[in-house]
Coordinates of C-alpha atoms in Angstrom, one line a residue:
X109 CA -24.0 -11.5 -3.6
X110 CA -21.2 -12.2 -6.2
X111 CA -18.4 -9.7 -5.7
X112 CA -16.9 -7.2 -8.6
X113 CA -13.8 -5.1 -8.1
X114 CA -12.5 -2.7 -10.3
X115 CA -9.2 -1.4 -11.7
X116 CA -9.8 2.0 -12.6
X117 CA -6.6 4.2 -14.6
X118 CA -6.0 7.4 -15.9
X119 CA -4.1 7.3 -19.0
X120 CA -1.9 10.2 -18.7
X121 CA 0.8 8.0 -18.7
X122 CA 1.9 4.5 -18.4
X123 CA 0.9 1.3 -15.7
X124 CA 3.2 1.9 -12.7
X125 CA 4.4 -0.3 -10.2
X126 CA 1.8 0.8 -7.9
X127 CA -1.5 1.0 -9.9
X128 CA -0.2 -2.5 -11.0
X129 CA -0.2 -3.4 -7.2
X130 CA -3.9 -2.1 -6.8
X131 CA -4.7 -3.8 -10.4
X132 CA -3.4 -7.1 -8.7
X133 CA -4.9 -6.7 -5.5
X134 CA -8.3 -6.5 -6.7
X135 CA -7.9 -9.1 -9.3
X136 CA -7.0 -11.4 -6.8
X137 CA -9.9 -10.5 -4.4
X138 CA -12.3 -11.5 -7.2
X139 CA -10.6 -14.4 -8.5
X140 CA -10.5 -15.3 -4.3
X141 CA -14.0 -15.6 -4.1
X142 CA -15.5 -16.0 -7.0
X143 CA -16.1 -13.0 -8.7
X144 CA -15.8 -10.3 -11.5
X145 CA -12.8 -7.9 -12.0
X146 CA -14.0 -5.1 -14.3
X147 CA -11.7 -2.4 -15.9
X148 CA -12.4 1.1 -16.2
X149 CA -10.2 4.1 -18.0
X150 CA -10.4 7.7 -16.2
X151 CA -9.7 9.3 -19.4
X152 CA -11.5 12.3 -18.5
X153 CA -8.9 14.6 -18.6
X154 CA -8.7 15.3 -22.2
X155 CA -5.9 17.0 -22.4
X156 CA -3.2 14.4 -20.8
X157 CA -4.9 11.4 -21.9
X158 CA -3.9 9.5 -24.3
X159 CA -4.3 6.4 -26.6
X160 CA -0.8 5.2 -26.4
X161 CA -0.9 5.2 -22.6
X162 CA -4.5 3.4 -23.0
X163 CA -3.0 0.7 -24.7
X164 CA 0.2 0.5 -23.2
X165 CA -1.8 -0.2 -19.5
X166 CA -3.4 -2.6 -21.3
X167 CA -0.4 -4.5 -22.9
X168 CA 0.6 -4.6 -19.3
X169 CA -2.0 -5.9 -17.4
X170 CA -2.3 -8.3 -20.3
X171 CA 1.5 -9.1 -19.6
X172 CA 0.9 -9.4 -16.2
X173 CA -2.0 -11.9 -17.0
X174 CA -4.8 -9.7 -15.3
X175 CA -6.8 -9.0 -17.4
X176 CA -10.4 -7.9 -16.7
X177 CA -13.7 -9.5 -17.9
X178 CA -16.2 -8.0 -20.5
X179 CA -15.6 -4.5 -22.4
X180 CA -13.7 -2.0 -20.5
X181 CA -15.4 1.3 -20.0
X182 CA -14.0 4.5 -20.9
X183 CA -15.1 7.9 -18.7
X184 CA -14.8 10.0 -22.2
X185 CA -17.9 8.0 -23.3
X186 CA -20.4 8.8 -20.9
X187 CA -20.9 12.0 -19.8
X188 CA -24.3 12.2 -20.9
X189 CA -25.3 9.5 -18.5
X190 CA -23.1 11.5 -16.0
X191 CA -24.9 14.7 -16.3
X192 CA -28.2 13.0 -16.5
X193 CA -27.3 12.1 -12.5
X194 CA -26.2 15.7 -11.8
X195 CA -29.7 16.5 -13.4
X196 CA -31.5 14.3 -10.7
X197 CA -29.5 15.9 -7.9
X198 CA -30.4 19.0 -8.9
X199 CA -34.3 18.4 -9.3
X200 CA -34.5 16.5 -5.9
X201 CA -32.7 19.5 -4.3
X202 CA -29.2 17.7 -3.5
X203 CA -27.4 19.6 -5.7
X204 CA -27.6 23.5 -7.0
X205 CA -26.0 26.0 -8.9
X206 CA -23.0 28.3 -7.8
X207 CA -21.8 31.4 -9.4
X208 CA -18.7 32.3 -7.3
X209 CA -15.4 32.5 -9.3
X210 CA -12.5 30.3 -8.5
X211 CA -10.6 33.1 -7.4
X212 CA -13.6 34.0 -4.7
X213 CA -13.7 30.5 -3.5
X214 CA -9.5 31.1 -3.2
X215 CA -10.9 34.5 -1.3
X216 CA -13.3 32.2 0.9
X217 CA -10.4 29.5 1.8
X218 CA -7.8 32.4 2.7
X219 CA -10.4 34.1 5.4
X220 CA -11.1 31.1 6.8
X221 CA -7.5 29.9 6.9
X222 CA -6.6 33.3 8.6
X223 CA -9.4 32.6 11.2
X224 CA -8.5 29.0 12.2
X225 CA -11.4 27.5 10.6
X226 CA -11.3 24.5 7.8
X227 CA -10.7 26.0 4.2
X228 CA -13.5 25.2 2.3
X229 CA -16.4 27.2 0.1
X230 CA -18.8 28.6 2.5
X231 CA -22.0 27.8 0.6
X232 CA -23.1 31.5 0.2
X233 CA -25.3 30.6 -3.4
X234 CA -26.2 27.2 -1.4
X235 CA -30.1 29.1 -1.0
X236 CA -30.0 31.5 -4.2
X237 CA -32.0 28.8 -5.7
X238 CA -29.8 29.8 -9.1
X239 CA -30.1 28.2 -12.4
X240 CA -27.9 27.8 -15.1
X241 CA -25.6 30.6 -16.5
X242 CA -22.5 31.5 -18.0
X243 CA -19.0 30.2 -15.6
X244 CA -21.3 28.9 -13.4
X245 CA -20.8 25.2 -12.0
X246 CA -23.4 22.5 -10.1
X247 CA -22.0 21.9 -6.2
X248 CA -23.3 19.0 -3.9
X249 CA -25.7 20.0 -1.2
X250 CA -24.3 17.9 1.3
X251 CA -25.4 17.9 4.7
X252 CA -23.6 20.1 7.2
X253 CA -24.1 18.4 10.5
X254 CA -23.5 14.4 11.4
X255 CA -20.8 12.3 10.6
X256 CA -20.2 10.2 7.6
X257 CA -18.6 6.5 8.7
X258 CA -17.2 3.3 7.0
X259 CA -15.1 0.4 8.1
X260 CA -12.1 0.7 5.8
X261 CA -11.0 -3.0 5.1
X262 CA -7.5 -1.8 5.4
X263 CA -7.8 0.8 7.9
X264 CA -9.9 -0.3 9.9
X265 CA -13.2 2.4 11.1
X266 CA -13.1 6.0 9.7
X267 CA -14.8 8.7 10.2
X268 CA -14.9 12.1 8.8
X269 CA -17.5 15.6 10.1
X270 CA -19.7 16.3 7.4
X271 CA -19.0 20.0 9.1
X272 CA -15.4 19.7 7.2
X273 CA -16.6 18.8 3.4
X274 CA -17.3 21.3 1.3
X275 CA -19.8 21.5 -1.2
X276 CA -18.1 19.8 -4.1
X277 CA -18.0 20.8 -7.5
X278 CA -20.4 17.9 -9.6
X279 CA -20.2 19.9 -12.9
X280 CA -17.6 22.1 -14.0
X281 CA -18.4 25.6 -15.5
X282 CA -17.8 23.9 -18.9
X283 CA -20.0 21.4 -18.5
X284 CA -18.3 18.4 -17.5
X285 CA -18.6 16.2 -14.4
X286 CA -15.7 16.1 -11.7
X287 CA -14.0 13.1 -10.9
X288 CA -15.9 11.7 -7.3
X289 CA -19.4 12.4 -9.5
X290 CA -18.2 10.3 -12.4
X291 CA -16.7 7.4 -9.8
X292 CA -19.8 7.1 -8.2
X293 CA -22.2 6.8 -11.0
X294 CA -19.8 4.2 -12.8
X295 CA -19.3 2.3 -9.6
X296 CA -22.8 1.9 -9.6
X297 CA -23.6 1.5 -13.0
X298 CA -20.7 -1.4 -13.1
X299 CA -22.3 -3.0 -10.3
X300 CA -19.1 -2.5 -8.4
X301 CA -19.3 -4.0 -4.7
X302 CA -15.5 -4.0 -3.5
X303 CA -13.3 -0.4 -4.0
X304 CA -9.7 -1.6 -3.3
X305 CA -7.2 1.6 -4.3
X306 CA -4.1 3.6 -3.1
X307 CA -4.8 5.3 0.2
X308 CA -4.6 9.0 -1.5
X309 CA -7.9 8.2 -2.0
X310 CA -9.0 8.1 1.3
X311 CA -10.1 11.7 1.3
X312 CA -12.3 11.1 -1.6
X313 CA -14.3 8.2 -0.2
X314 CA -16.8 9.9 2.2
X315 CA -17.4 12.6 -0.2
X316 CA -18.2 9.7 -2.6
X317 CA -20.5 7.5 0.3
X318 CA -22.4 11.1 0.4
X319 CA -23.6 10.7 -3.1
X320 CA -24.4 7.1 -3.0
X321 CA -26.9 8.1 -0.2
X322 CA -27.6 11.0 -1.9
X323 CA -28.7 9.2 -5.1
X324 CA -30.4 6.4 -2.8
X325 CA -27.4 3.4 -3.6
X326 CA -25.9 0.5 -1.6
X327 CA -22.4 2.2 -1.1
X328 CA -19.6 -0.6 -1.9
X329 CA -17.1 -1.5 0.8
X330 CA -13.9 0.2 0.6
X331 CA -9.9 -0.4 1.3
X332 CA -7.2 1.9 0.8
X333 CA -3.6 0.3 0.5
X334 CA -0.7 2.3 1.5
X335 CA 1.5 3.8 -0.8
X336 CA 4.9 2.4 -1.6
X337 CA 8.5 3.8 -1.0
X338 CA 11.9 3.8 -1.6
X339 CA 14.6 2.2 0.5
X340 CA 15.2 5.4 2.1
X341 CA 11.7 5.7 3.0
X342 CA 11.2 8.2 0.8
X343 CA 8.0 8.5 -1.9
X344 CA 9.1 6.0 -4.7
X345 CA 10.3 7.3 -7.4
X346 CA 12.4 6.4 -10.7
X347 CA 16.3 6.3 -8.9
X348 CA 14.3 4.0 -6.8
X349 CA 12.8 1.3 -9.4
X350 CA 9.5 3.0 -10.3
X351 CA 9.7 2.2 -13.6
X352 CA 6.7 1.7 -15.6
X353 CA 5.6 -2.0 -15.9
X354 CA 6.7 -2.8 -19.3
X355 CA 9.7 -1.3 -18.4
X356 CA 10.4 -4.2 -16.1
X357 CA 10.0 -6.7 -18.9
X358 CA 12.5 -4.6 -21.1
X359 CA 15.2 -5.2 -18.2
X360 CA 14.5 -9.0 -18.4
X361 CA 11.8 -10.2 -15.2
X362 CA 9.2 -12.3 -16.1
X363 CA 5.4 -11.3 -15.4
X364 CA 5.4 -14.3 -12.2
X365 CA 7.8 -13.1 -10.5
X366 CA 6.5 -9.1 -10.6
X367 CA 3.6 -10.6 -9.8
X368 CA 4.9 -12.5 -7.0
X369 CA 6.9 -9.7 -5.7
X370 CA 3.9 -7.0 -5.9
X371 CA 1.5 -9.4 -4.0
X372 CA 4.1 -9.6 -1.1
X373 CA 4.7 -5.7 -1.0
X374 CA 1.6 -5.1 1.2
X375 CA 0.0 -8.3 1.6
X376 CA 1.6 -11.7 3.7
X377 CA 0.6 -15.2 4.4
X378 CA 3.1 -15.9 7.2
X379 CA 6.8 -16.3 6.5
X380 CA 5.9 -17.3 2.8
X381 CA 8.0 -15.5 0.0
X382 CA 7.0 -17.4 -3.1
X383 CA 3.6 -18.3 -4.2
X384 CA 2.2 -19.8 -7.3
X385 CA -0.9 -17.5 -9.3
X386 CA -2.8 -20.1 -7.8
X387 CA -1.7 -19.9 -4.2
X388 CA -2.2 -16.1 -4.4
X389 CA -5.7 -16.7 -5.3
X390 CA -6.3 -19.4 -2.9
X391 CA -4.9 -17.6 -0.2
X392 CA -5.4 -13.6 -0.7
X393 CA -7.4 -11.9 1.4
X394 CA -7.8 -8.3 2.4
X395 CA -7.6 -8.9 6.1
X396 CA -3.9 -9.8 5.5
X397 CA -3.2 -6.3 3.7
X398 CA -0.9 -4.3 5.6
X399 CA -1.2 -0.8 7.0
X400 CA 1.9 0.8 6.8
X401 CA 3.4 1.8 3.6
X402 CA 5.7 -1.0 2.0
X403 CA 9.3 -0.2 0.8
X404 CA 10.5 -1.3 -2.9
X405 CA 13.2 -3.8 -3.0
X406 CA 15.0 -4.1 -6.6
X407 CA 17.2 -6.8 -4.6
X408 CA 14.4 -8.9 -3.4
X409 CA 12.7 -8.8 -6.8
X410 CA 16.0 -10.1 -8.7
X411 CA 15.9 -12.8 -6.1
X412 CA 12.5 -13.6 -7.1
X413 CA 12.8 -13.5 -10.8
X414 CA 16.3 -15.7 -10.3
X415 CA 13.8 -17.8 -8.9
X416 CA 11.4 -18.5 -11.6
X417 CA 14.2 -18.3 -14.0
X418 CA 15.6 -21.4 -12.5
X419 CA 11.8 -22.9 -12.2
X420 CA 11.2 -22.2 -16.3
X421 CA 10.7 -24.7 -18.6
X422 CA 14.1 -23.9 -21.1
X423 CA 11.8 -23.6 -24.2
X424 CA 10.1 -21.3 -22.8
X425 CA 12.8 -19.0 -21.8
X426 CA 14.5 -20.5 -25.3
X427 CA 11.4 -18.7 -27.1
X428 CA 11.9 -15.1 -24.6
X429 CA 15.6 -14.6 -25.5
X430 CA 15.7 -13.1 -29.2
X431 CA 14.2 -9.9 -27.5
X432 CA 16.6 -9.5 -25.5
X433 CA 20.0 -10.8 -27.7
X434 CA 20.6 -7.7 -29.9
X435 CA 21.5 -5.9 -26.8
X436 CA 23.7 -8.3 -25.6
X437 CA 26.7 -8.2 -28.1
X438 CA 29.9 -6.3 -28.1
X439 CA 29.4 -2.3 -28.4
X440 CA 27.6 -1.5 -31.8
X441 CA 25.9 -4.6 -31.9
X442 CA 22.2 -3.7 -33.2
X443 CA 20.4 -6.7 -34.5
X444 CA 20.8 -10.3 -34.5
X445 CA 22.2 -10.5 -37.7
X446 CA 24.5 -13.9 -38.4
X447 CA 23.1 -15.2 -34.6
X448 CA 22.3 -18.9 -34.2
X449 CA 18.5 -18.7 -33.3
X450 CA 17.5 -22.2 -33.8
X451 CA 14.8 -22.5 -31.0
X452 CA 16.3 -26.2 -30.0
X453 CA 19.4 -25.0 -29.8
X454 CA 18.8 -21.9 -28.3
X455 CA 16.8 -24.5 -25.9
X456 CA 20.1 -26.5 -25.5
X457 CA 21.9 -23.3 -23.9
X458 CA 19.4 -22.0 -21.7
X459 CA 19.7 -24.9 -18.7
X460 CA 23.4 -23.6 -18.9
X461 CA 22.7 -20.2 -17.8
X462 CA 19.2 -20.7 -15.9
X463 CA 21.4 -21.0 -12.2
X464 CA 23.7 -18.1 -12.9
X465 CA 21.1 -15.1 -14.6
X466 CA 18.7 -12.9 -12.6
X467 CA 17.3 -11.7 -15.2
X468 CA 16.5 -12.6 -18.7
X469 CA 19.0 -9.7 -19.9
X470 CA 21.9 -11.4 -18.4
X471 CA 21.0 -14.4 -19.7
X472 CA 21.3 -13.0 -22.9
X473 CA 24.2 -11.6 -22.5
X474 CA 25.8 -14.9 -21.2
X475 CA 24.4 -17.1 -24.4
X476 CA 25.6 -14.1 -26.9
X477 CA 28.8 -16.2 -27.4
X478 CA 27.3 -19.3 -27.8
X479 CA 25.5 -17.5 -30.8
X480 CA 27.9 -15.8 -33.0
X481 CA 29.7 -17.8 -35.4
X482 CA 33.6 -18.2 -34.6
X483 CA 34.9 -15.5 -37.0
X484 CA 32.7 -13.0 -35.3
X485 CA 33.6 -14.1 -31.9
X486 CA 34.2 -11.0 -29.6
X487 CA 37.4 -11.5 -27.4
X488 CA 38.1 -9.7 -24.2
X489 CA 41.9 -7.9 -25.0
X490 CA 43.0 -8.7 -21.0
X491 CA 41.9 -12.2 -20.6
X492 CA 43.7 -12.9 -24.2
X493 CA 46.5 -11.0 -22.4
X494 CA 46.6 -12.7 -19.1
X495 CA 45.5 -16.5 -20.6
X496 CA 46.0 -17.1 -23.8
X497 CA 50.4 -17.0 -22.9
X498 CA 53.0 -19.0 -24.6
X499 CA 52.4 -21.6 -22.4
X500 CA 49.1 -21.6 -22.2
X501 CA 48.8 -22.1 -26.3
X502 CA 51.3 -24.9 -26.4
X503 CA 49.1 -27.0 -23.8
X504 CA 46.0 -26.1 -25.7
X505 CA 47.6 -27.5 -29.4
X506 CA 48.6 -30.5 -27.6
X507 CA 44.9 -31.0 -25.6
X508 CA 43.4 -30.1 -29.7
X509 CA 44.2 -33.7 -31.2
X510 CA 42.7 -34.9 -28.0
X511 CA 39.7 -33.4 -28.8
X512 CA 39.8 -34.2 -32.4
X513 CA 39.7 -37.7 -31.1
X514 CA 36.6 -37.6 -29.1
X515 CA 33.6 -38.9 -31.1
X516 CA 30.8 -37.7 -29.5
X517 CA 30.3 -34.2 -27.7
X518 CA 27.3 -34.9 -26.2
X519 CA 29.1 -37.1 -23.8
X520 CA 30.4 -33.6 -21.4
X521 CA 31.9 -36.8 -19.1
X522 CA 33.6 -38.0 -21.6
X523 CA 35.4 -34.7 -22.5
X524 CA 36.2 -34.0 -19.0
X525 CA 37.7 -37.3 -18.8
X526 CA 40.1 -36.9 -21.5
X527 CA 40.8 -33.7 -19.9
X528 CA 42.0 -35.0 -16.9
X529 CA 43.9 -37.9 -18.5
X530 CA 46.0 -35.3 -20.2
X531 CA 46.4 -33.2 -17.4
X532 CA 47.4 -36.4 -14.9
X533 CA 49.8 -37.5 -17.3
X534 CA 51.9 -34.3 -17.0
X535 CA 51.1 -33.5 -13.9
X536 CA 49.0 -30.6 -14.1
X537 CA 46.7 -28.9 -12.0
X538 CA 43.6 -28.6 -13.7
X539 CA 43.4 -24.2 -13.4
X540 CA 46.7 -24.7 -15.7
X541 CA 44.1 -25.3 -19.1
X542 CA 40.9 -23.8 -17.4
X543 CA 41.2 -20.4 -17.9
X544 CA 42.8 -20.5 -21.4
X545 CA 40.5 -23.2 -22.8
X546 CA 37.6 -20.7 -21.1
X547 CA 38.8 -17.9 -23.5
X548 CA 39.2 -20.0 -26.1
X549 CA 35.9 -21.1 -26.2
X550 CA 33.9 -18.2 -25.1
X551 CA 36.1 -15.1 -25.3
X552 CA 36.2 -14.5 -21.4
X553 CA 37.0 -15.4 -18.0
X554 CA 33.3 -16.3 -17.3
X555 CA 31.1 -19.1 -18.4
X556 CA 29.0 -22.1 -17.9
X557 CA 31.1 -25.1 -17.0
X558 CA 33.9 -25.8 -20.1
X559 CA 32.7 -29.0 -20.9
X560 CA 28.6 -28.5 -20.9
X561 CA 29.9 -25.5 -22.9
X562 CA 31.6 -27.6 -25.4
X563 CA 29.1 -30.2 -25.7
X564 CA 26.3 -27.0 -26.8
X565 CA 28.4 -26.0 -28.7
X566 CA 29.3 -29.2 -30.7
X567 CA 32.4 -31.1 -32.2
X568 CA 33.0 -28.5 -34.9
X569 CA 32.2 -25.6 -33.4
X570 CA 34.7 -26.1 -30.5
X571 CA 37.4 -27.0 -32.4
X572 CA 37.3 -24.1 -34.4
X573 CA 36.9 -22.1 -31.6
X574 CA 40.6 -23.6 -30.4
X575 CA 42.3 -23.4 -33.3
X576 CA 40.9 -19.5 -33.8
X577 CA 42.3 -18.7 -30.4
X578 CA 46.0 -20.6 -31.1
X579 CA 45.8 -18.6 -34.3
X580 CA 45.2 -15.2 -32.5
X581 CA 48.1 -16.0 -29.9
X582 CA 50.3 -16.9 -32.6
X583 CA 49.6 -13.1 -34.2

């Protein structure tokens, strides 16, 4: 039997670290053995949902590159063939008609609260052999003795007492199906073998198996994942890092290494850290899911992302920055106005900056000043302070006709050469031009190596850069 799994979101908001976990995980347990991952939208609630947070789960799992085969299925479209199933239940006696108010139900749960017993409806129009009528809703007749069982692929055996559950609600008083009736019946109807999902679920799934029996259906193996927390242990939340998913490409990580760093929170193959998409697929497997609740590290995933920053091919990365470069100018700066964009030279920086950024937002914020033309370069008012000194400027007019000299700035050697000529002749420590040739060139204390810096930046560009900064000191 070929296996399909299923991500399944309600879009009352946007894709979360978490659902994006459970997308992944069931993606890869498909793509593991050869089947179909399927997507479903819960967008029953009509109030919450909505199309932006339809679409912006789906820009994310296409971001993530998971997306799911065929035409994904939206709840709001089927609750004819929902209550068509309710129908069924009802005319084979599994299911009936209830009149009791919410606030008698409430009434039913507080007695049996007070008395020790389970809270739960206590089935009183369970034999009234009602029909339909105004406020009234369809329960479940579920069976009230036994035991309803299933080896939880995370978890390992369950068990619940059918004695416990309630007669669920099916269909509400106006008219529309509950959320385990409508799981079921799409679950079904999608062909849905594997359920992988959070474990707040785990309460819902025997209460679901009793309608696949009910209805006479192979019920689909199951696994809940734990949830996820913070580093203090606590539920994750937003001062933890539980952003939305698309919020994580705004900050700068690339789609690998989130999905490199969700697959490991929860899942292992031994000691292993990093894995290519094709090594998760190869290798995943549920019976390597954990069964305690993970804990989010924003450390470990810059780590990760520093990773496949380093492992990027520069065009790539060259093609990423733009998004990211009107944020990384001096305060004010709001577009990328009078910015350098060529794509090969843009290429030409990013093998500078792919061992020192963790994320593609420092990145661009490192290439900014290889960017901006030298009129509009942004100085930092200490470093000009503390580097650009008398003495530092008269070094730096006698190393200019050095450089004016040199033919080719490709040659980074070749600059560094000259460099230390000049410097060996007066005997100078090389820290004595490093700093104030740094500021000359890029504005501040930190950057790439001078002379790969110089050589990006060519001939013409450097000079002017020099003769800027001997100007500015002479002010």
């Amino acid at each position: 039997m070929t296996i399909v799994t299923r991500f399944a979101p309600s879009p009352t908001g946007y894709l979360h670290i978490g659902g994006a976990r459970t997308a992944l995980f069931s993606w890869l347990l498909a793509k593991n053995q050869g089947g179909t991952f399927l997507l479903r939208v819960e967008d029953t609630d009509r109030e919450r949902s909505t199309q932006a947070a339809t679409d912006a789960i789906i820009e994310a799992m296409a971001w993530l590159d998971l997306a799911a085969e065929g035409t994904a299925v939206f709840q709001s479209q089927r609750f004819d063939l929902y209550n068509s199933h309710i129908d069924t239940l009802l005319e084979t006696g599994r299911a009936y008609w209830c009149q009791c108010t919410p606030d008698e139900v409430e009434a039913m749960r507080e007695k049996a609260r007070a008395e020790g017993r389970k809270p739960k409806y206590d089935g009183r129009c369970r034999e009234l052999g009602l029909g339909p009528g105004a406020g009234r809703v369809v329960r479940f007749k579920g069976p009230q003795d036994g035991v309803t069982n299933f080896l939880d692929m995370v978890k390992g055996p369950t068990a619940v007492q059918n004695a416990e559950m309630d007669d669920m609600i099916l269909r509400r008083s106006d008219g529309s199906p509950t959320y385990n009736l409508a799981v079921v019946v799409d679950d079904h109807d999608m062909g849905v073998t594997v359920v992988l999902r959070g474990d707040d679920h785990v309460a819902n799934t025997p209460r679901q198996i009793l309608l696949y029996q009910a209805f006479g259906w192979n019920v689909p193996n199951f696994g809940h994942v734990p949830m996820i927390l913070g580093p203090d242990k606590a539920k994750l939340s937003k001062r933890h890092g539980a952003l939305s998913v698309m919020e994580y490409r705004t900050l700068g990580y690339l789609p690998e290494a989130l999905v490199n760093y969700l697959a490991r929170l929860g899942w292992s193959h031994g000691d292993q850290e990093i894995f290519s998409r094709e090594e998760l697929v190869r290798l995943f497997s549920t019976g390597n899911l954990g069964n305690s609740p993970s804990v989010f590290d924003v450390k470990k995933l810059e780590w990760l992302n520093a990773h496949y920053i380093k492992e990027s091919a520069p065009g790539r990365l060259a093609a990423l920055l733009p998004e990211y470069l009107a944020q990384a100018g001096p305060a004010g700066a709001d577009n990328l106005d009078g910015l350098n964009l060529d794509p090969g030279y843009l290429a030409s920086i990013v093998p500078l900056l792919q061992p020192r950024a963790k994320t593609l937002v420092e990145m661009a914020a490192m290439a900014h000043f290889f960017l901006v033309p030298t009129a509009r370069l942004d100085y930092d008012e200490k470093a000009v302070a503390e580097h650009l000194k008398p003495g530092s400027r008269e070094l730096l007019a006698r190393l200019l006709p050095i450089y004016e000299a040199a033919p080719d700035y490709s040659d980074h050697k070749a600059l560094e050469a000259a460099t230390q000529a000049f410097l060996d002749e007066g005997n100078l420590k090389f820290k004595a031009v490093a700093q104030p040739l740094r500021v000359a060139l890029t504005g501040k204390t930190a950057s790439p190596g001078l002379f790969e810096t110089m050589g990006v930046l060519g001939k013409t560009e450097s000079l002017a850069r020099i003769r800027q900064a001997l100007a500015l000191v002479e002010e």
